[in-house]
Short mmCIF file of C-alpha atoms in Angstrom, two decimals:
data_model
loop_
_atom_site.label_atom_id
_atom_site.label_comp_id
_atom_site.label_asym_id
_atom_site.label_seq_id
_atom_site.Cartn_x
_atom_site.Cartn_y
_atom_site.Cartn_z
CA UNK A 24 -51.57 -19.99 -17.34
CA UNK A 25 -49.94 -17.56 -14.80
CA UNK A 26 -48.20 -14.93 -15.90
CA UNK A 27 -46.44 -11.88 -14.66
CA UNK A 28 -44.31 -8.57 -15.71
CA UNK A 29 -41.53 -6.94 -15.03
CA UNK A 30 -40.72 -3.15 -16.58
CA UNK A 31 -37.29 -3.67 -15.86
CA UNK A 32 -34.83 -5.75 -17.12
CA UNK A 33 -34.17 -8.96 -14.97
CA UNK A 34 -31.67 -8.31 -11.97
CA UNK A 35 -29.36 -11.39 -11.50
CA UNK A 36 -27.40 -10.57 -8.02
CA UNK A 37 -26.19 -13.53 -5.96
CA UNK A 38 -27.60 -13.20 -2.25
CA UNK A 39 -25.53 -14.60 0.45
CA UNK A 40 -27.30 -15.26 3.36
CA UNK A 41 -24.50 -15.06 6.43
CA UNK A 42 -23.94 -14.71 9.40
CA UNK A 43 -21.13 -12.51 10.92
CA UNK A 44 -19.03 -13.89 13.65
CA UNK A 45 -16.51 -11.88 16.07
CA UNK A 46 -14.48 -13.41 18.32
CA UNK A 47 -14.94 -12.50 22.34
CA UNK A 48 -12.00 -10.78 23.87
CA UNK A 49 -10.81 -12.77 25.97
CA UNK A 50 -11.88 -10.74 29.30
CA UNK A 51 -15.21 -10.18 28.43
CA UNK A 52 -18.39 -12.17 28.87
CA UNK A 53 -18.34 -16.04 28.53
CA UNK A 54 -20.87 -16.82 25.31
CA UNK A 55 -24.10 -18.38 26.93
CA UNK A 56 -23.97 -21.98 25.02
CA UNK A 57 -27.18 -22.49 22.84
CA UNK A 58 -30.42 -24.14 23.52
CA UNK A 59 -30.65 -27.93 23.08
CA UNK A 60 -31.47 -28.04 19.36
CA UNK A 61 -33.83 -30.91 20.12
CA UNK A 62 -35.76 -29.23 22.72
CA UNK A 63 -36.19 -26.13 20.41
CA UNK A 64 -37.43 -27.97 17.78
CA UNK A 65 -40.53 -29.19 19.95
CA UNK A 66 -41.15 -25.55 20.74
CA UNK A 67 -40.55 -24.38 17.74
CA UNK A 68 -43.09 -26.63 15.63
CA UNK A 69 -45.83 -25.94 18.29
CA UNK A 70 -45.36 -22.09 17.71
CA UNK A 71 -46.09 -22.26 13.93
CA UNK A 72 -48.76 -24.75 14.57
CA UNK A 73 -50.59 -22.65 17.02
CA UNK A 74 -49.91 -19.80 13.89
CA UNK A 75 -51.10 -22.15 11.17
CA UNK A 76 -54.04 -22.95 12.96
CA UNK A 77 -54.79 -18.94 13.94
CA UNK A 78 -54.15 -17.25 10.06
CA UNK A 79 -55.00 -17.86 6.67
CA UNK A 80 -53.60 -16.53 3.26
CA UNK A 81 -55.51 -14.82 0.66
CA UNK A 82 -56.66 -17.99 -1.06
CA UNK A 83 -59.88 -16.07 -2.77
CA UNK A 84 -57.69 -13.29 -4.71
CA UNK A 85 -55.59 -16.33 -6.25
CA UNK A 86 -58.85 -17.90 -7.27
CA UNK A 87 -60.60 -15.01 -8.74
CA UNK A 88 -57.46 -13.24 -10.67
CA UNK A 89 -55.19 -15.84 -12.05
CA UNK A 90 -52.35 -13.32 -12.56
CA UNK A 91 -52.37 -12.25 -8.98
CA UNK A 92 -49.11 -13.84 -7.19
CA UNK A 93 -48.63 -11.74 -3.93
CA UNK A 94 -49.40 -13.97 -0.93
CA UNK A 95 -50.67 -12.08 2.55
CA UNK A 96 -51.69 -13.26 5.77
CA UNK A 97 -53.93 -12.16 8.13
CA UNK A 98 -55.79 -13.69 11.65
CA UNK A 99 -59.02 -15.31 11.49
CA UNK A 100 -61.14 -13.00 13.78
CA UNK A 101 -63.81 -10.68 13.36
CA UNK A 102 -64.97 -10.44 9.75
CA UNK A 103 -62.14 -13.27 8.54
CA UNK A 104 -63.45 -15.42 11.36
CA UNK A 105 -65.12 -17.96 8.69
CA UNK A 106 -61.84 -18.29 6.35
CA UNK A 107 -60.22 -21.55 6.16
CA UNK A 108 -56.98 -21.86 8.57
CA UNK A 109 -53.59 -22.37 6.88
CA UNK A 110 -53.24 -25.40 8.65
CA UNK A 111 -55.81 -26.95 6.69
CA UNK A 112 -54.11 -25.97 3.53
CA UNK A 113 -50.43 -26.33 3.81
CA UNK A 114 -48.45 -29.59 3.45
CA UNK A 115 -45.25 -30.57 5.70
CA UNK A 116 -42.02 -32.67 4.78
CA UNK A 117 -39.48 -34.32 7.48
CA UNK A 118 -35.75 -32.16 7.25
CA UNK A 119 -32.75 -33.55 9.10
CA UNK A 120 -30.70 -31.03 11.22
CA UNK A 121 -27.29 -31.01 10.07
CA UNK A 122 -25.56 -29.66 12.77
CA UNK A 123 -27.58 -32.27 15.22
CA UNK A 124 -28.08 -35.18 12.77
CA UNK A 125 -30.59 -37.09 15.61
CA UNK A 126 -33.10 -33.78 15.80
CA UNK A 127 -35.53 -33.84 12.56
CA UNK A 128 -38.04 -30.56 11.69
CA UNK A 129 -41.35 -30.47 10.50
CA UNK A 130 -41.22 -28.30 7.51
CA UNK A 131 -44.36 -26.75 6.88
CA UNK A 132 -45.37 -25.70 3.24
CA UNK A 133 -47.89 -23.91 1.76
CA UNK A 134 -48.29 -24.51 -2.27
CA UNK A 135 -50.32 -22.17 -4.16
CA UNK A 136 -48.94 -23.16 -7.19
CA UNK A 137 -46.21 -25.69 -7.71
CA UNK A 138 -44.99 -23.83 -10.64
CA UNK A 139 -45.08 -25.97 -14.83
CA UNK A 140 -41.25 -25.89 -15.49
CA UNK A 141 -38.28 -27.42 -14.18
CA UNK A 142 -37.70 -28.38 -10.71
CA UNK A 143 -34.41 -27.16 -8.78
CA UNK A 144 -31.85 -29.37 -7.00
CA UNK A 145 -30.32 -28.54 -3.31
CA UNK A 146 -27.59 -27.08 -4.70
CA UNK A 147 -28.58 -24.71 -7.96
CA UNK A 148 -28.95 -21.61 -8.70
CA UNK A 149 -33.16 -20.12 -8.69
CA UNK A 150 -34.15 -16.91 -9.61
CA UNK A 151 -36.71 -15.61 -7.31
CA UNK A 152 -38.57 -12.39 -5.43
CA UNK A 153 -39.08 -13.13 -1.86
CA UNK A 154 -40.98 -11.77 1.49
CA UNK A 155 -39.25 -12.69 4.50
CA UNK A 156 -41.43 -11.97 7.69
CA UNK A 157 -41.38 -13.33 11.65
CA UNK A 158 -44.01 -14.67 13.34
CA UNK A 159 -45.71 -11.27 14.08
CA UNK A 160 -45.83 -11.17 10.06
CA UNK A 161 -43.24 -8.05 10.39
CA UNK A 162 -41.36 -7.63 7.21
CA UNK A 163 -37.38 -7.99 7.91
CA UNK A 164 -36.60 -9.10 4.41
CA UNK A 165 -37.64 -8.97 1.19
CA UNK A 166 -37.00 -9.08 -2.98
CA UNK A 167 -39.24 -7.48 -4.79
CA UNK A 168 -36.63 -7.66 -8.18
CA UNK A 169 -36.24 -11.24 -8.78
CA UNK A 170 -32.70 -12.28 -8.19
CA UNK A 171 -30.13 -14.93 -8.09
CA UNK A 172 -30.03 -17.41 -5.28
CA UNK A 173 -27.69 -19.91 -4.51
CA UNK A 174 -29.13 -22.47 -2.78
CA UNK A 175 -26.22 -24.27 -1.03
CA UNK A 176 -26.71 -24.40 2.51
CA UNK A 177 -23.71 -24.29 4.97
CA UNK A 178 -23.22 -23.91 8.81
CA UNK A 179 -21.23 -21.00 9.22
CA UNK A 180 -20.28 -17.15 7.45
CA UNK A 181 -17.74 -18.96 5.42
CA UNK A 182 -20.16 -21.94 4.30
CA UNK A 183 -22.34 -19.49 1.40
CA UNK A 184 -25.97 -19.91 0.67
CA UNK A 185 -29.76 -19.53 2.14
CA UNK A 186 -30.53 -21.24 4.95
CA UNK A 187 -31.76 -24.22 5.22
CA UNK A 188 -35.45 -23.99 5.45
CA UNK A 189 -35.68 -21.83 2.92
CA UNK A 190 -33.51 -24.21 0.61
CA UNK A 191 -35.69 -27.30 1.41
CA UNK A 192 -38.60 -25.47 0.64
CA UNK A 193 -37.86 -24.03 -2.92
CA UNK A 194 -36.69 -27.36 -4.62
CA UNK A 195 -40.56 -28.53 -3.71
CA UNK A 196 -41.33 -26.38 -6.53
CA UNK A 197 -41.12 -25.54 -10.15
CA UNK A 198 -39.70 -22.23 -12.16
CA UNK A 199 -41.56 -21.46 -15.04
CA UNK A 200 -42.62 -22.78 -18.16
CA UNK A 201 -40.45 -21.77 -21.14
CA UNK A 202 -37.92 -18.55 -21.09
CA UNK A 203 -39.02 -15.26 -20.09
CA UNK A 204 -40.42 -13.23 -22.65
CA UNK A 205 -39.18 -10.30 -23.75
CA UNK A 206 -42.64 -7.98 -24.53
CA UNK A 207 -42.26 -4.88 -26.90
CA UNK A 208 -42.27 -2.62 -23.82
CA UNK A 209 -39.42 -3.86 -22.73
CA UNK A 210 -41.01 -5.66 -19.58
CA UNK A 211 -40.15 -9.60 -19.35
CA UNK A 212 -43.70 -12.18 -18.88
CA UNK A 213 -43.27 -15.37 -16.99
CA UNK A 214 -45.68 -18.13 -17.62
CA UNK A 215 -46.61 -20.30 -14.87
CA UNK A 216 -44.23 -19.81 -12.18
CA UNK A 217 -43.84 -21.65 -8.43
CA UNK A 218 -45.61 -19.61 -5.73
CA UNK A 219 -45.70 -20.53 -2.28
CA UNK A 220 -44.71 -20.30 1.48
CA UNK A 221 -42.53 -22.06 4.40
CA UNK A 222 -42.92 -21.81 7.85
CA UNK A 223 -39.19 -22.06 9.29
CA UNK A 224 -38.48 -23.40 12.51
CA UNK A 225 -35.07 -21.52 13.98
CA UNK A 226 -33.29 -24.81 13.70
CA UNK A 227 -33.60 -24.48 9.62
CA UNK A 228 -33.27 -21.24 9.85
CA UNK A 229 -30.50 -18.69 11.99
CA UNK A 230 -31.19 -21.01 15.58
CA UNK A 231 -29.28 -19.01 18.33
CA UNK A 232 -28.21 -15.90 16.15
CA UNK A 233 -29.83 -12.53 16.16
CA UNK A 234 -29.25 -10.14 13.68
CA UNK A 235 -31.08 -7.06 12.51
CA UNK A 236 -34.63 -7.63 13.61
CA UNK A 237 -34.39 -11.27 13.97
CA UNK A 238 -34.49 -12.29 17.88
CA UNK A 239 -32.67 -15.32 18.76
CA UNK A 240 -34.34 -18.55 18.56
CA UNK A 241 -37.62 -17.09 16.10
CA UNK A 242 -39.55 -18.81 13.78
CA UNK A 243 -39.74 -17.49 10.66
CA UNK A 244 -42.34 -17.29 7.12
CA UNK A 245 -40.68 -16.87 3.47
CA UNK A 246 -43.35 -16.29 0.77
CA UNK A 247 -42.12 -16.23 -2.65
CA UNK A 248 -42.25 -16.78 -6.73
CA UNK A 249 -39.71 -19.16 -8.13
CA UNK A 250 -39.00 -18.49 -11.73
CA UNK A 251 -35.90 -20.30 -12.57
CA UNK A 252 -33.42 -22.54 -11.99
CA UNK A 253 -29.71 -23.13 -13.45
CA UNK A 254 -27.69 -26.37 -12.37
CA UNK A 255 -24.92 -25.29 -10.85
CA UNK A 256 -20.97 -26.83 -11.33
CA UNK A 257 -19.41 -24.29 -9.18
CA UNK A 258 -16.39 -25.28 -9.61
CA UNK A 259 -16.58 -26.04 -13.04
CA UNK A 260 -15.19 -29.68 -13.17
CA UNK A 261 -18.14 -30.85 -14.83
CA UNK A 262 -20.17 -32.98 -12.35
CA UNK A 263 -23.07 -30.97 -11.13
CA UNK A 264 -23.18 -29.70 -7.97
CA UNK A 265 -25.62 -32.14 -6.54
CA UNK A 266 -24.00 -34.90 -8.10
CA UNK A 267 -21.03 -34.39 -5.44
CA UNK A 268 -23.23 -34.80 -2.42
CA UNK A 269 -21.43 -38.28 -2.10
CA UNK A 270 -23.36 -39.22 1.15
CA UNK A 271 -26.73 -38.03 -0.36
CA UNK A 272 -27.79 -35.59 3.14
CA UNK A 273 -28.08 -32.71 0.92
CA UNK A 274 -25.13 -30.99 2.53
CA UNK A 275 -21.89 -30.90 0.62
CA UNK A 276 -19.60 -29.19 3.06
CA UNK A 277 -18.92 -32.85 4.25
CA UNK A 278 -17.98 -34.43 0.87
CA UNK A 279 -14.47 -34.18 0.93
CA UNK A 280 -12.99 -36.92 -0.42
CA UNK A 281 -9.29 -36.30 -0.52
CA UNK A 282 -9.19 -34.42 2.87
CA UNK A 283 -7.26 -31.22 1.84
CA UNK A 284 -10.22 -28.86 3.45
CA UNK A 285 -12.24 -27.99 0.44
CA UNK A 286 -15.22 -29.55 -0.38
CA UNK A 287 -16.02 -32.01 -3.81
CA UNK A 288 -18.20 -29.38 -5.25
CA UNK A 289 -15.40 -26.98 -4.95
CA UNK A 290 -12.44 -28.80 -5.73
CA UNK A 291 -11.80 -29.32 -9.41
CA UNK A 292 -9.35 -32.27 -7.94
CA UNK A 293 -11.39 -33.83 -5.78
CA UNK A 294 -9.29 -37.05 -5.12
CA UNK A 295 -6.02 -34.99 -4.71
CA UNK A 296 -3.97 -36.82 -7.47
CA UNK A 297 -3.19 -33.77 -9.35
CA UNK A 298 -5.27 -34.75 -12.20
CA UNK A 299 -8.15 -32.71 -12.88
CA UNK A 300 -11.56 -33.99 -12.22
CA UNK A 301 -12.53 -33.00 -15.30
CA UNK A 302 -10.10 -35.63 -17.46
CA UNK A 303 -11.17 -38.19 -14.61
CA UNK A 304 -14.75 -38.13 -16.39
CA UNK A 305 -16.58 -38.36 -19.59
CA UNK A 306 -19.41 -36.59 -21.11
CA UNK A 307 -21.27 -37.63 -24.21
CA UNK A 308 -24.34 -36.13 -25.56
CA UNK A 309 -25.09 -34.45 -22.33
CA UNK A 310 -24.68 -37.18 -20.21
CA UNK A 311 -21.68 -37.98 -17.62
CA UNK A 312 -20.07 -40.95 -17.37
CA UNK A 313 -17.69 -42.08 -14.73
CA UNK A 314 -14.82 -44.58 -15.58
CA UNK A 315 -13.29 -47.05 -13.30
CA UNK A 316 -9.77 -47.75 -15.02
CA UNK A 317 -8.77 -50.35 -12.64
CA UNK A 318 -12.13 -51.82 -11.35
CA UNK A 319 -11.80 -51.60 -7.78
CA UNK A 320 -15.29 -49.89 -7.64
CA UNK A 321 -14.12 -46.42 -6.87
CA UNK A 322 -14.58 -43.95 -10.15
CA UNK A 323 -11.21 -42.42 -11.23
CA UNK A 324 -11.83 -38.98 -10.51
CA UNK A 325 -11.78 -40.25 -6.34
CA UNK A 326 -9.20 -43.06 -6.84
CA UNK A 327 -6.52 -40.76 -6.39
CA UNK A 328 -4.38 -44.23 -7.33
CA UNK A 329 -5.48 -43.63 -11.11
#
C-alpha cells in the first residue's frame, strides 16, 4: 500500500497553464509562420525515442522502499550502463492534434504505479505535485505542494487548462484510495496514489511558443503523483463537464451548440432558448437523465424549440 505525508495542510490553487500573446505593431517584424505540425511530429517522436532508448528511471528505489514516490532519470553509461532503458518500460497511446486534426502523436508513458482509486476524466479537476523538465532533464517547472489542476485543454491564453500532453497522460491513471488522512501531527497520508511520467512531443505540448526556459519546438518530460480527482460542472448546470464533449474528441471548446461563442460546458443555456439547462434535465438518485419532450431525437436542453 503506498503511502505518503504531508506536514502541511493540503494547498488547493488552480494552475493555469497559458500562454501570453501580444500583438505585432504593425511596422515591426512579420511573425515567421510555424513549422508544419505534421513534420514536427516525426521529429519530435524520434527525439524522445532516441531519449527513451538512452535513460532509465530509478526503477530499483521503487522496488526496494514502497513509500518512495520521487521518479529521477539518469543516462545509461558508465556504472548505469547495465540498467534497463525506459523504452523497454514505458507504454504509448495514439493522441489526435486538435489544432491539425490529420497529424496524430505518439504519447509515451511511463507507469510506475497506476494509482487504486478513481480514475479522472479529460475535463476534471486532479490534485497533484509535478516535475516538469526538457529533454536535457533541466527543471523549468515544478509542484512540490500538491495542487489543483484543471485539466481542460484549450488552444489559446483565453482557452484555460494544462496542455494537452500532460492532460492525456493523467486520466491514464488513478488518485488514491480512500480520503486523505488526517494523522495526529497534523500531516495528511495518502494511500496508494498514481505515479508516473509522459514524454511530450511539442505538438501536445507549447509547439511554436517559447517562454521562460522553454525553446520553441522542445520536447518535454512531466513526472508526477496524482492523488485526486473531482468531476467538474464548471458551469454548474448539472451535466458534467465531460458529458458536454458532444463530438466525443476530448476538446470542448468546439461544443457549442447554440452558436452564441461560449462553449456547452460553460453555458448554463446551452441551446440558447432562455431556459436554463438545468430545468432542461433530470437527476434522480445521482443519475442524469435527459428528456426529449417532443421526440424529435434531440434532448431538450439543445432543442432550443422546447
Amino acid at each position: 500500500m503506498m503511502k505518503i505525508k504531508y506536514g502541511f495542510a493540503l494547498l488547493i490553487v488552480m494552475l493555469v497553464v497559458t500562454v501570453s500573446c501580444k500583438k505585432d505593431d504593425d511596422d515591426g517584424p512579420a511573425p515567421i509562420p510555424p513549422r508544419d505540425r505534421g513534420e514536427e511530429a516525426i521529429r519530435a517522436q524520434a527525439e524522445i525515442e532516441a531519449f527513451l532508448e538512452t535513460h532509465f528511471y530509478n526503477y530499483e528505489d521503487f522496488d526496494a522502499d514502497p513509500n518512495n514516490f520521487k521518479i529521477k532519470f539518469d543516462t545509461i553509461a558508465g556504472e548505469n550502463a547495465s540498467k534497463t532503458p525506459l523504452i523497454e518500460q514505458v507504454t504509448s497511446k495514439v493522441v489526435n492534434d486538435i489544432f491539425d486534426t490529420d497529424v496524430d502523436y505518439k504519447l509515451y508513458l511511463l507507469k510506475v504505479r497506476e494509482g487504486g482509486g478513481e480514475r479522472p476524466h479529460f475535463s476534471d479537476y486532479t490534485t497533484t505535485t509535478y516535475d516538469g523538465r526538457l529533454m536535457n532533464l533541466d527543471l523549468f517547472d515544478s509542484s512540490v505542494i500538491p495542487i489543483k489542476l484543471n485539466l481542460v485543454n484549450g488552444k489559446s491564453a483565453q482557452e484555460v487548462g494544462v496542455i494537452r500532453g500532460l492532460q492525456q497522460a493523467l486520466i491514464e491513471f488513478k488518485g488514491a484510495v480512500g480520503e486523505p488522512i488526517t494523522n495526529p501531527d497534523g500531516t495528511l497520508s495518502f494511500e496508494d496514489f498514481g505515479i508516473g511520467a509522459v514524454f511530450i512531443p511539442s505538438g501536445l505540448g507549447y509547439f511554436q511558443s517559447s517562454r521562460g526556459d522553454l525553446d520553441a519546438y522542445g520536447q518535454l518530460i512531466f513526472s508526477f503523483q496524482l492523488f485526486a480527482s473531482e468531476v467538474a460542472d464548471h458551469d454548474g448546470d448539472g451535466i458534467p463537464s465531460y458529458m458536454e464533449d458532444l463530438n466525443n474528441n476530448q476538446y470542448l471548446f468546439d461544443d457549442d451548440t447554440d452558436g452564441n461563442g461560449l462553449p456547452n460546458y460553460l453555458d448554463n443555456d446551452d441551446d440558447g432558448d432562455g431556459r436554463l439547462t438545468k430545468f432542461e434535465i433530470e437527476i434522480i438518485d445521482g443519475e442524469i437523465f435527459f428528456p426529449d419532450t417532443n421526440g424529435n431525437g434531440t434532448p431538450d436542453y439543445l432543442d432550443d424549440t422546447i
